[in-house]
């Protein structure tokens, strides 16, 4: 029984650690280069999961300032393709367009408007996948809207 309890504890701790995503500066996975920690609901500053370090709250559609879910604290709205300013879905409020691999400036899919490429591990500057253009390394799952706001 004691072995089973130990095994279950190990599994729970492993799963909870796997659920946390670290976002690193550049092409790095050093602890000292952690810019943000993502737990599926909150984005934290640095290598932290303390409530005082919450930068934003995510509900799957809206990002809120800090640890809030008040409508007045909505930073942006996401519909799976477009990231909008505030609590809006007006075309005039489109900040970024996501095509499944690239982030574009505004409501555009022109090559000249490519801001970033994301290959599910690295975020590259512009229309490049050169190692020297890596801005962020993501070691897990993070919503596109969160990445767009970080950048």
mmCIF file of C-alpha atoms in Angstrom:
data_model
loop_
_atom_site.group_PDB
_atom_site.id
_atom_site.type_symbol
_atom_site.label_atom_id
_atom_site.label_comp_id
_atom_site.label_asym_id
_atom_site.label_seq_id
_atom_site.Cartn_x
_atom_site.Cartn_y
_atom_site.Cartn_z
ATOM 1 C CA UNK A 1 0.000 0.000 0.000
ATOM 2 C CA UNK A 2 2.850 2.355 0.823
ATOM 3 C CA UNK A 3 4.436 1.746 -2.633
ATOM 4 C CA UNK A 4 1.132 2.490 -4.345
ATOM 5 C CA UNK A 5 0.768 5.737 -2.422
ATOM 6 C CA UNK A 6 4.338 6.725 -3.327
ATOM 7 C CA UNK A 7 3.716 5.924 -6.996
ATOM 8 C CA UNK A 8 0.470 7.927 -7.046
ATOM 9 C CA UNK A 9 2.161 10.889 -5.368
ATOM 10 C CA UNK A 10 4.949 10.774 -7.945
ATOM 11 C CA UNK A 11 2.415 10.665 -10.801
ATOM 12 C CA UNK A 12 0.435 13.615 -9.425
ATOM 13 C CA UNK A 13 3.579 15.704 -8.912
ATOM 14 C CA UNK A 14 4.840 14.834 -12.396
ATOM 15 C CA UNK A 15 1.519 15.729 -14.022
ATOM 16 C CA UNK A 16 1.270 19.022 -12.169
ATOM 17 C CA UNK A 17 4.823 19.923 -13.187
ATOM 18 C CA UNK A 18 4.056 19.002 -16.803
ATOM 19 C CA UNK A 19 0.996 21.246 -16.794
ATOM 20 C CA UNK A 20 3.168 24.305 -16.189
ATOM 21 C CA UNK A 21 4.758 25.904 -19.241
ATOM 22 C CA UNK A 22 7.899 27.980 -19.014
ATOM 23 C CA UNK A 23 8.612 30.709 -21.551
ATOM 24 C CA UNK A 24 12.298 31.514 -21.934
ATOM 25 C CA UNK A 25 14.235 34.416 -23.430
ATOM 26 C CA UNK A 26 15.777 33.523 -26.802
ATOM 27 C CA UNK A 27 16.986 30.024 -27.608
ATOM 28 C CA UNK A 28 17.426 29.013 -23.986
ATOM 29 C CA UNK A 29 16.002 26.668 -21.397
ATOM 30 C CA UNK A 30 18.103 27.928 -18.494
ATOM 31 C CA UNK A 31 16.186 28.747 -15.332
ATOM 32 C CA UNK A 32 17.793 32.185 -15.293
ATOM 33 C CA UNK A 33 16.193 32.932 -18.699
ATOM 34 C CA UNK A 34 12.587 32.209 -17.685
ATOM 35 C CA UNK A 35 10.509 35.275 -18.549
ATOM 36 C CA UNK A 36 7.042 33.853 -17.829
ATOM 37 C CA UNK A 37 5.300 30.832 -16.337
ATOM 38 C CA UNK A 38 1.945 29.703 -17.711
ATOM 39 C CA UNK A 39 -0.325 27.325 -15.763
ATOM 40 C CA UNK A 40 -3.332 27.154 -18.093
ATOM 41 C CA UNK A 41 -5.196 30.027 -16.467
ATOM 42 C CA UNK A 42 -2.628 32.525 -15.213
ATOM 43 C CA UNK A 43 0.478 34.076 -16.717
ATOM 44 C CA UNK A 44 3.088 34.756 -14.048
ATOM 45 C CA UNK A 45 6.164 36.957 -14.072
ATOM 46 C CA UNK A 46 9.386 34.923 -14.197
ATOM 47 C CA UNK A 47 9.732 31.483 -12.635
ATOM 48 C CA UNK A 48 6.889 31.988 -10.193
ATOM 49 C CA UNK A 49 3.402 30.757 -9.459
ATOM 50 C CA UNK A 50 2.763 33.152 -6.590
ATOM 51 C CA UNK A 51 -0.508 35.060 -6.705
ATOM 52 C CA UNK A 52 1.382 38.331 -6.355
ATOM 53 C CA UNK A 53 3.222 37.580 -9.633
ATOM 54 C CA UNK A 54 0.111 37.078 -11.790
ATOM 55 C CA UNK A 55 0.299 39.288 -14.874
ATOM 56 C CA UNK A 56 -2.944 38.191 -16.496
ATOM 57 C CA UNK A 57 -5.847 35.775 -16.262
ATOM 58 C CA UNK A 58 -7.104 33.824 -19.268
ATOM 59 C CA UNK A 59 -10.583 32.320 -19.715
ATOM 60 C CA UNK A 60 -10.124 30.934 -23.239
ATOM 61 C CA UNK A 61 -11.529 34.016 -24.931
ATOM 62 C CA UNK A 62 -10.444 37.030 -22.890
ATOM 63 C CA UNK A 63 -7.251 38.078 -21.152
ATOM 64 C CA UNK A 64 -7.740 40.128 -18.001
ATOM 65 C CA UNK A 65 -5.354 42.405 -16.108
ATOM 66 C CA UNK A 66 -3.811 40.616 -13.151
ATOM 67 C CA UNK A 67 -5.982 38.183 -11.202
ATOM 68 C CA UNK A 68 -9.255 39.679 -12.371
ATOM 69 C CA UNK A 69 -12.207 38.497 -14.390
ATOM 70 C CA UNK A 70 -14.076 41.806 -14.433
ATOM 71 C CA UNK A 71 -15.235 43.009 -17.835
ATOM 72 C CA UNK A 72 -13.594 46.362 -17.167
ATOM 73 C CA UNK A 73 -10.211 44.584 -16.857
ATOM 74 C CA UNK A 74 -10.270 42.838 -20.260
ATOM 75 C CA UNK A 75 -7.009 43.475 -22.096
ATOM 76 C CA UNK A 76 -7.889 41.615 -25.285
ATOM 77 C CA UNK A 77 -10.323 39.214 -26.925
ATOM 78 C CA UNK A 78 -9.339 36.145 -28.965
ATOM 79 C CA UNK A 79 -11.484 34.287 -31.512
ATOM 80 C CA UNK A 80 -8.935 31.719 -32.706
ATOM 81 C CA UNK A 81 -7.754 33.817 -35.632
ATOM 82 C CA UNK A 82 -7.802 37.437 -34.512
ATOM 83 C CA UNK A 83 -6.580 39.130 -31.366
ATOM 84 C CA UNK A 84 -8.697 42.218 -30.644
ATOM 85 C CA UNK A 85 -8.035 45.205 -28.411
ATOM 86 C CA UNK A 86 -10.082 45.115 -25.206
ATOM 87 C CA UNK A 87 -13.553 43.588 -25.158
ATOM 88 C CA UNK A 88 -14.109 44.118 -28.875
ATOM 89 C CA UNK A 89 -14.557 42.050 -31.992
ATOM 90 C CA UNK A 90 -14.643 44.976 -34.406
ATOM 91 C CA UNK A 91 -12.368 44.758 -37.438
ATOM 92 C CA UNK A 92 -10.916 48.144 -36.536
ATOM 93 C CA UNK A 93 -9.711 46.673 -33.203
ATOM 94 C CA UNK A 94 -7.734 43.733 -34.653
ATOM 95 C CA UNK A 95 -4.230 43.777 -33.211
ATOM 96 C CA UNK A 96 -2.911 40.541 -34.749
ATOM 97 C CA UNK A 97 -3.941 37.823 -37.172
ATOM 98 C CA UNK A 98 -2.903 34.182 -36.607
ATOM 99 C CA UNK A 99 -2.827 31.759 -39.557
ATOM 100 C CA UNK A 100 -1.720 28.646 -37.677
ATOM 101 C CA UNK A 101 1.988 29.399 -37.939
ATOM 102 C CA UNK A 102 2.477 33.151 -38.324
ATOM 103 C CA UNK A 103 1.392 36.271 -36.452
ATOM 104 C CA UNK A 104 0.621 39.254 -38.668
ATOM 105 C CA UNK A 105 0.267 42.906 -37.825
ATOM 106 C CA UNK A 106 -3.404 43.918 -37.741
ATOM 107 C CA UNK A 107 -5.960 42.265 -40.003
ATOM 108 C CA UNK A 108 -3.496 41.182 -42.659
ATOM 109 C CA UNK A 109 -1.896 38.089 -44.146
ATOM 110 C CA UNK A 110 0.620 39.905 -46.335
ATOM 111 C CA UNK A 111 4.193 38.653 -46.111
ATOM 112 C CA UNK A 112 5.358 42.177 -45.351
ATOM 113 C CA UNK A 113 3.118 42.189 -42.234
ATOM 114 C CA UNK A 114 4.538 39.025 -40.637
ATOM 115 C CA UNK A 115 5.610 39.868 -37.102
ATOM 116 C CA UNK A 116 6.488 36.406 -35.773
ATOM 117 C CA UNK A 117 6.582 32.725 -36.701
ATOM 118 C CA UNK A 118 5.746 30.150 -34.044
ATOM 119 C CA UNK A 119 6.681 26.488 -34.621
ATOM 120 C CA UNK A 120 5.200 25.254 -31.307
ATOM 121 C CA UNK A 121 8.592 25.475 -29.613
ATOM 122 C CA UNK A 122 10.227 28.725 -30.730
ATOM 123 C CA UNK A 123 8.955 32.175 -31.606
ATOM 124 C CA UNK A 124 11.019 33.780 -34.371
ATOM 125 C CA UNK A 125 11.275 37.456 -35.287
ATOM 126 C CA UNK A 126 9.663 38.343 -38.623
ATOM 127 C CA UNK A 127 9.447 35.904 -41.516
ATOM 128 C CA UNK A 128 12.459 33.873 -40.383
ATOM 129 C CA UNK A 129 13.274 30.534 -38.802
ATOM 130 C CA UNK A 130 16.973 31.199 -38.278
ATOM 131 C CA UNK A 131 18.297 30.314 -34.831
ATOM 132 C CA UNK A 132 19.615 33.858 -34.498
ATOM 133 C CA UNK A 133 16.023 35.170 -34.820
ATOM 134 C CA UNK A 134 14.573 33.143 -31.922
ATOM 135 C CA UNK A 135 12.864 35.512 -29.484
ATOM 136 C CA UNK A 136 11.265 32.973 -27.144
ATOM 137 C CA UNK A 137 11.434 29.264 -26.372
ATOM 138 C CA UNK A 138 8.219 27.667 -25.094
ATOM 139 C CA UNK A 139 8.576 24.353 -23.251
ATOM 140 C CA UNK A 140 4.928 23.330 -23.264
ATOM 141 C CA UNK A 141 1.490 24.436 -24.369
ATOM 142 C CA UNK A 142 0.546 28.105 -24.407
ATOM 143 C CA UNK A 143 -2.412 29.764 -26.154
ATOM 144 C CA UNK A 144 -1.526 31.819 -29.212
ATOM 145 C CA UNK A 145 -3.238 34.881 -27.737
ATOM 146 C CA UNK A 146 -0.982 34.743 -24.679
ATOM 147 C CA UNK A 147 2.121 34.559 -26.856
ATOM 148 C CA UNK A 148 0.900 37.432 -29.003
ATOM 149 C CA UNK A 149 0.390 39.580 -25.896
ATOM 150 C CA UNK A 150 3.840 38.704 -24.528
ATOM 151 C CA UNK A 151 5.434 39.772 -27.775
#
